[in-house]
């Protein structure tokens, strides 16, 4: 059993993300953008703004992590092959005649497969960010976590800027205020891989990659099949919040009594 697990882990670790897994990441990201209110109208009004927003969704993690590491934020766009592939997916999702590509990819069986492939790319992005930060900051555990998180969830973390490109300004949707499930699971992955790379977590890298990928793919499939948007971290978050962050003060107790006590 252990030998099978090890073989699967090595097989996953040696799997190439380009082009098929990257293509799935681009399609799912651009479809999610298209499904946001007003995005389709923007695509008809300004294809350039739509394309730029799509590229931010596809390469947001690399852009954000580059900014954090004081590297050129346009560096991810220097890979012409990937940009051309992402641009092709953008055109097909938004402008394919009769919406053939979007309608096909939106079918549940195919969308399950594409979303699962996108979750696998999340593992590589998080691990890539952690190892990149480790190469620059040997003992910077927090930096490793931050860069791994940015690399894996950058599209969500810079969503306010992406919305601004489309003429939308909703600061209340900031991911740090209302973290979505992908942002949360990416943060968990960044913590795990940073601990593993710093030798605080006694696991081989390829074993952790398999465990994390299996969890993210299985949970994503569960959420899609059940139509649930509830984060699996919600019970733990509730307990931690009530235990550590609610606090107590006489003023807070008075304000909680509410207006029914006002004459």
PDB file of C-alpha atoms in Angstrom:
ATOM      1  CA  UNK A   1       0.000   0.000   0.000  1.00  0.00           C
ATOM      2  CA  UNK A   2       2.781   2.395   0.904  1.00  0.00           C
ATOM      3  CA  UNK A   3       4.573   1.540  -2.331  1.00  0.00           C
ATOM      4  CA  UNK A   4       1.447   2.383  -4.344  1.00  0.00           C
ATOM      5  CA  UNK A   5       1.085   5.684  -2.486  1.00  0.00           C
ATOM      6  CA  UNK A   6       4.736   6.482  -3.149  1.00  0.00           C
ATOM      7  CA  UNK A   7       4.408   5.662  -6.852  1.00  0.00           C
ATOM      8  CA  UNK A   8       1.321   7.843  -7.164  1.00  0.00           C
ATOM      9  CA  UNK A   9       3.099  10.681  -5.378  1.00  0.00           C
ATOM     10  CA  UNK A  10       6.119  10.442  -7.662  1.00  0.00           C
ATOM     11  CA  UNK A  11       3.858  10.272 -10.723  1.00  0.00           C
ATOM     12  CA  UNK A  12       1.997  13.411  -9.659  1.00  0.00           C
ATOM     13  CA  UNK A  13       5.204  15.263  -8.836  1.00  0.00           C
ATOM     14  CA  UNK A  14       6.591  14.487 -12.292  1.00  0.00           C
ATOM     15  CA  UNK A  15       3.382  15.524 -14.074  1.00  0.00           C
ATOM     16  CA  UNK A  16       3.770  18.405 -16.499  1.00  0.00           C
ATOM     17  CA  UNK A  17       1.281  21.232 -16.064  1.00  0.00           C
ATOM     18  CA  UNK A  18       1.756  22.597 -19.574  1.00  0.00           C
ATOM     19  CA  UNK A  19      -0.280  22.654 -21.704  1.00  0.00           C
ATOM     20  CA  UNK A  20      -3.349  20.711 -20.553  1.00  0.00           C
ATOM     21  CA  UNK A  21      -3.511  21.594 -16.860  1.00  0.00           C
ATOM     22  CA  UNK A  22      -2.595  25.205 -17.559  1.00  0.00           C
ATOM     23  CA  UNK A  23      -5.298  25.305 -20.216  1.00  0.00           C
ATOM     24  CA  UNK A  24      -7.861  24.032 -17.695  1.00  0.00           C
ATOM     25  CA  UNK A  25      -6.729  26.728 -15.251  1.00  0.00           C
ATOM     26  CA  UNK A  26      -7.183  29.414 -17.891  1.00  0.00           C
ATOM     27  CA  UNK A  27     -10.622  28.179 -18.974  1.00  0.00           C
ATOM     28  CA  UNK A  28     -12.028  27.879 -15.445  1.00  0.00           C
ATOM     29  CA  UNK A  29     -10.597  31.251 -14.397  1.00  0.00           C
ATOM     30  CA  UNK A  30     -11.983  33.040 -17.463  1.00  0.00           C
ATOM     31  CA  UNK A  31     -15.354  31.322 -17.096  1.00  0.00           C
ATOM     32  CA  UNK A  32     -15.535  32.517 -13.495  1.00  0.00           C
ATOM     33  CA  UNK A  33     -14.777  36.044 -14.746  1.00  0.00           C
ATOM     34  CA  UNK A  34     -17.457  35.828 -17.435  1.00  0.00           C
ATOM     35  CA  UNK A  35     -20.037  34.783 -14.830  1.00  0.00           C
ATOM     36  CA  UNK A  36     -19.477  37.912 -12.749  1.00  0.00           C
ATOM     37  CA  UNK A  37     -22.200  40.580 -13.084  1.00  0.00           C
ATOM     38  CA  UNK A  38     -21.480  42.961 -15.914  1.00  0.00           C
ATOM     39  CA  UNK A  39     -18.455  41.088 -17.292  1.00  0.00           C
ATOM     40  CA  UNK A  40     -20.222  40.003 -20.478  1.00  0.00           C
ATOM     41  CA  UNK A  41     -21.336  43.562 -21.167  1.00  0.00           C
ATOM     42  CA  UNK A  42     -17.744  44.796 -20.712  1.00  0.00           C
ATOM     43  CA  UNK A  43     -16.538  42.172 -23.206  1.00  0.00           C
ATOM     44  CA  UNK A  44     -18.813  43.746 -25.847  1.00  0.00           C
ATOM     45  CA  UNK A  45     -18.018  47.317 -24.869  1.00  0.00           C
ATOM     46  CA  UNK A  46     -14.224  46.987 -24.519  1.00  0.00           C
ATOM     47  CA  UNK A  47     -12.528  43.745 -25.573  1.00  0.00           C
ATOM     48  CA  UNK A  48      -9.173  45.163 -24.416  1.00  0.00           C
ATOM     49  CA  UNK A  49     -10.412  45.705 -20.857  1.00  0.00           C
ATOM     50  CA  UNK A  50     -11.953  42.230 -20.901  1.00  0.00           C
ATOM     51  CA  UNK A  51      -8.701  40.679 -22.117  1.00  0.00           C
ATOM     52  CA  UNK A  52      -6.647  42.507 -19.491  1.00  0.00           C
ATOM     53  CA  UNK A  53      -9.028  41.370 -16.739  1.00  0.00           C
ATOM     54  CA  UNK A  54      -8.774  37.810 -18.017  1.00  0.00           C
ATOM     55  CA  UNK A  55      -4.987  37.901 -17.974  1.00  0.00           C
ATOM     56  CA  UNK A  56      -5.087  39.166 -14.371  1.00  0.00           C
ATOM     57  CA  UNK A  57      -7.307  36.211 -13.477  1.00  0.00           C
ATOM     58  CA  UNK A  58      -4.971  33.778 -15.216  1.00  0.00           C
ATOM     59  CA  UNK A  59      -1.620  35.222 -14.082  1.00  0.00           C
ATOM     60  CA  UNK A  60      -2.622  37.188 -10.983  1.00  0.00           C
ATOM     61  CA  UNK A  61      -0.671  34.928  -8.651  1.00  0.00           C
ATOM     62  CA  UNK A  62       2.581  35.382 -10.523  1.00  0.00           C
ATOM     63  CA  UNK A  63       2.006  39.141 -10.824  1.00  0.00           C
ATOM     64  CA  UNK A  64       1.262  39.596  -7.107  1.00  0.00           C
ATOM     65  CA  UNK A  65       4.140  37.408  -5.917  1.00  0.00           C
ATOM     66  CA  UNK A  66       6.474  39.291  -8.270  1.00  0.00           C
ATOM     67  CA  UNK A  67       5.422  42.627  -6.786  1.00  0.00           C
ATOM     68  CA  UNK A  68       5.953  41.272  -3.257  1.00  0.00           C
ATOM     69  CA  UNK A  69       9.452  40.080  -4.170  1.00  0.00           C
ATOM     70  CA  UNK A  70      10.310  43.395  -5.886  1.00  0.00           C
ATOM     71  CA  UNK A  71      10.423  41.715  -9.284  1.00  0.00           C
ATOM     72  CA  UNK A  72       8.914  43.146 -12.499  1.00  0.00           C
ATOM     73  CA  UNK A  73       5.141  42.547 -12.339  1.00  0.00           C
ATOM     74  CA  UNK A  74       5.059  42.127 -16.123  1.00  0.00           C
ATOM     75  CA  UNK A  75       7.489  39.191 -15.995  1.00  0.00           C
ATOM     76  CA  UNK A  76       4.673  36.573 -16.194  1.00  0.00           C
ATOM     77  CA  UNK A  77       3.640  38.095 -19.519  1.00  0.00           C
ATOM     78  CA  UNK A  78       7.113  37.475 -20.951  1.00  0.00           C
ATOM     79  CA  UNK A  79       6.199  33.844 -21.613  1.00  0.00           C
ATOM     80  CA  UNK A  80       4.619  34.350 -24.994  1.00  0.00           C
ATOM     81  CA  UNK A  81       3.409  30.756 -25.363  1.00  0.00           C
ATOM     82  CA  UNK A  82       1.386  30.819 -22.147  1.00  0.00           C
ATOM     83  CA  UNK A  83       0.011  34.284 -22.854  1.00  0.00           C
ATOM     84  CA  UNK A  84      -1.070  33.188 -26.333  1.00  0.00           C
ATOM     85  CA  UNK A  85      -2.722  30.067 -24.898  1.00  0.00           C
ATOM     86  CA  UNK A  86      -4.536  32.106 -22.228  1.00  0.00           C
ATOM     87  CA  UNK A  87      -5.578  34.664 -24.858  1.00  0.00           C
ATOM     88  CA  UNK A  88      -6.963  31.900 -27.061  1.00  0.00           C
ATOM     89  CA  UNK A  89      -9.013  30.564 -24.138  1.00  0.00           C
ATOM     90  CA  UNK A  90     -10.233  34.099 -23.435  1.00  0.00           C
ATOM     91  CA  UNK A  91     -11.396  34.568 -27.013  1.00  0.00           C
ATOM     92  CA  UNK A  92     -13.135  31.192 -27.161  1.00  0.00           C
ATOM     93  CA  UNK A  93     -14.916  31.624 -23.820  1.00  0.00           C
ATOM     94  CA  UNK A  94     -16.173  35.133 -24.625  1.00  0.00           C
ATOM     95  CA  UNK A  95     -16.498  35.253 -28.399  1.00  0.00           C
ATOM     96  CA  UNK A  96     -16.867  31.730 -29.796  1.00  0.00           C
ATOM     97  CA  UNK A  97     -19.862  31.594 -32.175  1.00  0.00           C
ATOM     98  CA  UNK A  98     -23.062  30.398 -30.467  1.00  0.00           C
ATOM     99  CA  UNK A  99     -21.111  30.327 -27.169  1.00  0.00           C
ATOM    100  CA  UNK A 100     -20.132  26.778 -28.068  1.00  0.00           C
ATOM    101  CA  UNK A 101     -16.980  26.633 -25.914  1.00  0.00           C
ATOM    102  CA  UNK A 102     -18.538  28.230 -22.841  1.00  0.00           C
ATOM    103  CA  UNK A 103     -21.708  26.122 -23.002  1.00  0.00           C
ATOM    104  CA  UNK A 104     -19.683  22.943 -23.468  1.00  0.00           C
ATOM    105  CA  UNK A 105     -17.274  23.705 -20.624  1.00  0.00           C
ATOM    106  CA  UNK A 106     -20.205  24.667 -18.379  1.00  0.00           C
ATOM    107  CA  UNK A 107     -21.640  21.140 -18.580  1.00  0.00           C
ATOM    108  CA  UNK A 108     -21.202  19.586 -15.140  1.00  0.00           C
ATOM    109  CA  UNK A 109     -19.090  16.519 -16.128  1.00  0.00           C
ATOM    110  CA  UNK A 110     -16.612  18.594 -18.140  1.00  0.00           C
ATOM    111  CA  UNK A 111     -16.567  21.410 -15.605  1.00  0.00           C
ATOM    112  CA  UNK A 112     -15.795  18.887 -12.857  1.00  0.00           C
ATOM    113  CA  UNK A 113     -12.786  17.647 -14.810  1.00  0.00           C
ATOM    114  CA  UNK A 114     -11.553  21.156 -15.641  1.00  0.00           C
ATOM    115  CA  UNK A 115     -12.008  22.359 -12.049  1.00  0.00           C
ATOM    116  CA  UNK A 116     -10.165  19.301 -10.741  1.00  0.00           C
ATOM    117  CA  UNK A 117      -7.269  20.006 -13.095  1.00  0.00           C
ATOM    118  CA  UNK A 118      -7.228  23.632 -11.943  1.00  0.00           C
ATOM    119  CA  UNK A 119      -6.977  22.472  -8.319  1.00  0.00           C
ATOM    120  CA  UNK A 120      -3.955  20.366  -9.236  1.00  0.00           C
ATOM    121  CA  UNK A 121      -2.251  23.456 -10.689  1.00  0.00           C
ATOM    122  CA  UNK A 122      -2.904  25.189  -7.358  1.00  0.00           C
ATOM    123  CA  UNK A 123      -0.511  22.725  -5.696  1.00  0.00           C
ATOM    124  CA  UNK A 124       2.280  23.581  -8.125  1.00  0.00           C
ATOM    125  CA  UNK A 125       1.691  27.307  -7.767  1.00  0.00           C
ATOM    126  CA  UNK A 126       1.752  27.221  -3.965  1.00  0.00           C
ATOM    127  CA  UNK A 127       4.838  25.003  -3.842  1.00  0.00           C
ATOM    128  CA  UNK A 128       6.543  27.141  -6.489  1.00  0.00           C
ATOM    129  CA  UNK A 129       5.902  30.291  -4.486  1.00  0.00           C
ATOM    130  CA  UNK A 130       7.171  28.722  -1.264  1.00  0.00           C
ATOM    131  CA  UNK A 131      10.369  27.402  -2.825  1.00  0.00           C
ATOM    132  CA  UNK A 132      10.987  30.704  -4.628  1.00  0.00           C
ATOM    133  CA  UNK A 133      10.692  32.612  -1.356  1.00  0.00           C
ATOM    134  CA  UNK A 134      12.911  30.075   0.407  1.00  0.00           C
ATOM    135  CA  UNK A 135      15.647  30.580  -2.183  1.00  0.00           C
ATOM    136  CA  UNK A 136      15.689  34.297  -1.345  1.00  0.00           C
ATOM    137  CA  UNK A 137      14.903  34.221   2.377  1.00  0.00           C
ATOM    138  CA  UNK A 138      16.328  31.052   3.928  1.00  0.00           C
ATOM    139  CA  UNK A 139      14.699  31.415   7.348  1.00  0.00           C
ATOM    140  CA  UNK A 140      11.735  33.553   6.313  1.00  0.00           C
ATOM    141  CA  UNK A 141       8.851  31.228   7.187  1.00  0.00           C
ATOM    142  CA  UNK A 142       6.282  34.029   7.046  1.00  0.00           C
ATOM    143  CA  UNK A 143       7.671  35.228   3.718  1.00  0.00           C
ATOM    144  CA  UNK A 144       7.419  31.685   2.349  1.00  0.00           C
ATOM    145  CA  UNK A 145       3.793  31.465   3.460  1.00  0.00           C
ATOM    146  CA  UNK A 146       2.967  34.897   2.026  1.00  0.00           C
ATOM    147  CA  UNK A 147       4.540  34.224  -1.380  1.00  0.00           C
ATOM    148  CA  UNK A 148       3.046  30.729  -1.600  1.00  0.00           C
ATOM    149  CA  UNK A 149      -0.354  32.179  -0.771  1.00  0.00           C
ATOM    150  CA  UNK A 150       0.050  35.002  -3.283  1.00  0.00           C
ATOM    151  CA  UNK A 151       1.226  32.658  -6.031  1.00  0.00           C
ATOM    152  CA  UNK A 152      -1.671  30.257  -5.506  1.00  0.00           C
ATOM    153  CA  UNK A 153      -4.510  32.707  -4.854  1.00  0.00           C
ATOM    154  CA  UNK A 154      -3.297  35.918  -6.448  1.00  0.00           C
ATOM    155  CA  UNK A 155      -6.235  36.124  -8.836  1.00  0.00           C
ATOM    156  CA  UNK A 156      -8.574  36.413  -5.861  1.00  0.00           C
ATOM    157  CA  UNK A 157      -6.329  38.608  -3.765  1.00  0.00           C
ATOM    158  CA  UNK A 158      -6.087  41.235  -6.513  1.00  0.00           C
ATOM    159  CA  UNK A 159      -9.738  40.908  -7.512  1.00  0.00           C
ATOM    160  CA  UNK A 160     -10.450  44.513  -6.528  1.00  0.00           C
ATOM    161  CA  UNK A 161      -7.889  45.747  -9.041  1.00  0.00           C
ATOM    162  CA  UNK A 162      -9.261  43.390 -11.678  1.00  0.00           C
ATOM    163  CA  UNK A 163     -12.770  44.731 -11.014  1.00  0.00           C
ATOM    164  CA  UNK A 164     -11.466  48.275 -11.332  1.00  0.00           C
ATOM    165  CA  UNK A 165     -10.244  47.451 -14.842  1.00  0.00           C
ATOM    166  CA  UNK A 166     -13.876  46.628 -15.685  1.00  0.00           C
ATOM    167  CA  UNK A 167     -15.137  49.846 -14.108  1.00  0.00           C
ATOM    168  CA  UNK A 168     -16.329  48.241 -10.886  1.00  0.00           C
ATOM    169  CA  UNK A 169     -15.263  49.402  -7.433  1.00  0.00           C
ATOM    170  CA  UNK A 170     -16.471  47.235  -4.542  1.00  0.00           C
ATOM    171  CA  UNK A 171     -13.970  47.481  -1.672  1.00  0.00           C
ATOM    172  CA  UNK A 172     -16.335  45.481   0.550  1.00  0.00           C
ATOM    173  CA  UNK A 173     -15.543  42.406  -1.570  1.00  0.00           C
ATOM    174  CA  UNK A 174     -11.860  42.511  -0.583  1.00  0.00           C
ATOM    175  CA  UNK A 175     -10.627  38.947  -0.104  1.00  0.00           C
ATOM    176  CA  UNK A 176      -8.980  39.835   3.191  1.00  0.00           C
ATOM    177  CA  UNK A 177     -12.377  40.959   4.532  1.00  0.00           C
ATOM    178  CA  UNK A 178     -14.411  38.088   3.137  1.00  0.00           C
ATOM    179  CA  UNK A 179     -12.087  35.268   2.200  1.00  0.00           C
ATOM    180  CA  UNK A 180     -13.461  32.793  -0.326  1.00  0.00           C
ATOM    181  CA  UNK A 181     -12.862  29.057  -0.078  1.00  0.00           C
ATOM    182  CA  UNK A 182     -10.080  29.032  -2.745  1.00  0.00           C
ATOM    183  CA  UNK A 183      -8.208  31.762  -0.844  1.00  0.00           C
ATOM    184  CA  UNK A 184      -8.564  29.872   2.433  1.00  0.00           C
ATOM    185  CA  UNK A 185      -7.489  26.495   1.084  1.00  0.00           C
ATOM    186  CA  UNK A 186      -4.528  28.140  -0.652  1.00  0.00           C
ATOM    187  CA  UNK A 187      -3.446  29.736   2.633  1.00  0.00           C
ATOM    188  CA  UNK A 188      -3.646  26.339   4.333  1.00  0.00           C
ATOM    189  CA  UNK A 189      -1.530  24.855   1.561  1.00  0.00           C
ATOM    190  CA  UNK A 190       1.020  27.653   1.828  1.00  0.00           C
ATOM    191  CA  UNK A 191       1.364  27.035   5.563  1.00  0.00           C
ATOM    192  CA  UNK A 192       1.745  23.273   5.073  1.00  0.00           C
ATOM    193  CA  UNK A 193       4.333  23.540   2.293  1.00  0.00           C
ATOM    194  CA  UNK A 194       6.270  26.248   4.151  1.00  0.00           C
ATOM    195  CA  UNK A 195       6.412  24.043   7.257  1.00  0.00           C
ATOM    196  CA  UNK A 196       7.435  21.053   5.142  1.00  0.00           C
ATOM    197  CA  UNK A 197      10.169  22.946   3.300  1.00  0.00           C
ATOM    198  CA  UNK A 198      11.455  24.265   6.640  1.00  0.00           C
ATOM    199  CA  UNK A 199      11.561  20.683   7.994  1.00  0.00           C
ATOM    200  CA  UNK A 200       8.922  21.325  10.650  1.00  0.00           C
ATOM    201  CA  UNK A 201       6.553  18.903   8.936  1.00  0.00           C
ATOM    202  CA  UNK A 202       8.031  15.379   8.570  1.00  0.00           C
ATOM    203  CA  UNK A 203       6.775  14.622   5.071  1.00  0.00           C
ATOM    204  CA  UNK A 204       8.419  14.257   1.682  1.00  0.00           C
ATOM    205  CA  UNK A 205       7.496  16.993  -0.774  1.00  0.00           C
ATOM    206  CA  UNK A 206       5.894  14.632  -3.297  1.00  0.00           C
ATOM    207  CA  UNK A 207       3.827  12.964  -0.546  1.00  0.00           C
ATOM    208  CA  UNK A 208       2.465  16.309   0.630  1.00  0.00           C
ATOM    209  CA  UNK A 209       1.747  17.284  -2.972  1.00  0.00           C
ATOM    210  CA  UNK A 210      -0.387  14.160  -3.418  1.00  0.00           C
ATOM    211  CA  UNK A 211      -2.220  14.603  -0.104  1.00  0.00           C
ATOM    212  CA  UNK A 212      -2.955  18.283  -0.707  1.00  0.00           C
ATOM    213  CA  UNK A 213      -3.983  17.788  -4.355  1.00  0.00           C
ATOM    214  CA  UNK A 214      -6.272  14.888  -3.444  1.00  0.00           C
ATOM    215  CA  UNK A 215      -7.964  16.952  -0.753  1.00  0.00           C
ATOM    216  CA  UNK A 216      -8.490  20.039  -2.906  1.00  0.00           C
ATOM    217  CA  UNK A 217      -9.788  18.058  -5.898  1.00  0.00           C
ATOM    218  CA  UNK A 218     -12.119  15.873  -3.806  1.00  0.00           C
ATOM    219  CA  UNK A 219     -13.500  18.801  -1.839  1.00  0.00           C
ATOM    220  CA  UNK A 220     -14.007  20.902  -4.967  1.00  0.00           C
ATOM    221  CA  UNK A 221     -15.901  18.022  -6.579  1.00  0.00           C
ATOM    222  CA  UNK A 222     -18.040  17.617  -3.445  1.00  0.00           C
ATOM    223  CA  UNK A 223     -18.924  21.307  -3.405  1.00  0.00           C
ATOM    224  CA  UNK A 224     -19.840  21.311  -7.090  1.00  0.00           C
ATOM    225  CA  UNK A 225     -21.909  18.127  -6.935  1.00  0.00           C
ATOM    226  CA  UNK A 226     -23.842  19.172  -3.835  1.00  0.00           C
ATOM    227  CA  UNK A 227     -24.111  22.820  -4.818  1.00  0.00           C
ATOM    228  CA  UNK A 228     -22.692  23.776  -1.441  1.00  0.00           C
ATOM    229  CA  UNK A 229     -20.762  27.000  -0.968  1.00  0.00           C
ATOM    230  CA  UNK A 230     -20.063  26.366   2.723  1.00  0.00           C
ATOM    231  CA  UNK A 231     -16.386  26.261   3.540  1.00  0.00           C
ATOM    232  CA  UNK A 232     -15.243  23.037   5.233  1.00  0.00           C
ATOM    233  CA  UNK A 233     -13.139  25.262   7.486  1.00  0.00           C
ATOM    234  CA  UNK A 234     -16.225  27.050   8.851  1.00  0.00           C
ATOM    235  CA  UNK A 235     -16.539  25.036  12.131  1.00  0.00           C
ATOM    236  CA  UNK A 236     -12.844  25.504  12.960  1.00  0.00           C
ATOM    237  CA  UNK A 237     -12.984  29.193  12.036  1.00  0.00           C
ATOM    238  CA  UNK A 238     -16.015  29.704  14.275  1.00  0.00           C
ATOM    239  CA  UNK A 239     -14.364  28.071  17.278  1.00  0.00           C
ATOM    240  CA  UNK A 240     -11.093  29.973  16.810  1.00  0.00           C
ATOM    241  CA  UNK A 241     -12.873  33.280  16.322  1.00  0.00           C
ATOM    242  CA  UNK A 242     -15.068  32.876  19.385  1.00  0.00           C
ATOM    243  CA  UNK A 243     -12.120  31.690  21.473  1.00  0.00           C
ATOM    244  CA  UNK A 244      -9.430  34.153  20.413  1.00  0.00           C
ATOM    245  CA  UNK A 245     -10.917  37.215  18.757  1.00  0.00           C
ATOM    246  CA  UNK A 246     -14.260  38.170  20.294  1.00  0.00           C
ATOM    247  CA  UNK A 247     -12.799  39.618  23.497  1.00  0.00           C
ATOM    248  CA  UNK A 248     -14.885  41.212  26.217  1.00  0.00           C
ATOM    249  CA  UNK A 249     -15.397  44.687  27.523  1.00  0.00           C
ATOM    250  CA  UNK A 250     -18.144  46.361  29.595  1.00  0.00           C
ATOM    251  CA  UNK A 251     -18.759  48.767  26.690  1.00  0.00           C
ATOM    252  CA  UNK A 252     -19.279  45.880  24.240  1.00  0.00           C
ATOM    253  CA  UNK A 253     -21.710  44.264  26.677  1.00  0.00           C
ATOM    254  CA  UNK A 254     -23.662  47.502  26.950  1.00  0.00           C
ATOM    255  CA  UNK A 255     -23.835  47.997  23.192  1.00  0.00           C
ATOM    256  CA  UNK A 256     -25.061  44.432  22.697  1.00  0.00           C
ATOM    257  CA  UNK A 257     -28.129  45.226  24.842  1.00  0.00           C
ATOM    258  CA  UNK A 258     -29.430  47.151  21.868  1.00  0.00           C
ATOM    259  CA  UNK A 259     -32.069  49.873  21.423  1.00  0.00           C
ATOM    260  CA  UNK A 260     -34.798  48.011  23.300  1.00  0.00           C
ATOM    261  CA  UNK A 261     -33.354  49.450  26.532  1.00  0.00           C
ATOM    262  CA  UNK A 262     -33.530  53.047  25.296  1.00  0.00           C
ATOM    263  CA  UNK A 263     -36.406  55.090  26.726  1.00  0.00           C
TER     264      UNK A 263
END
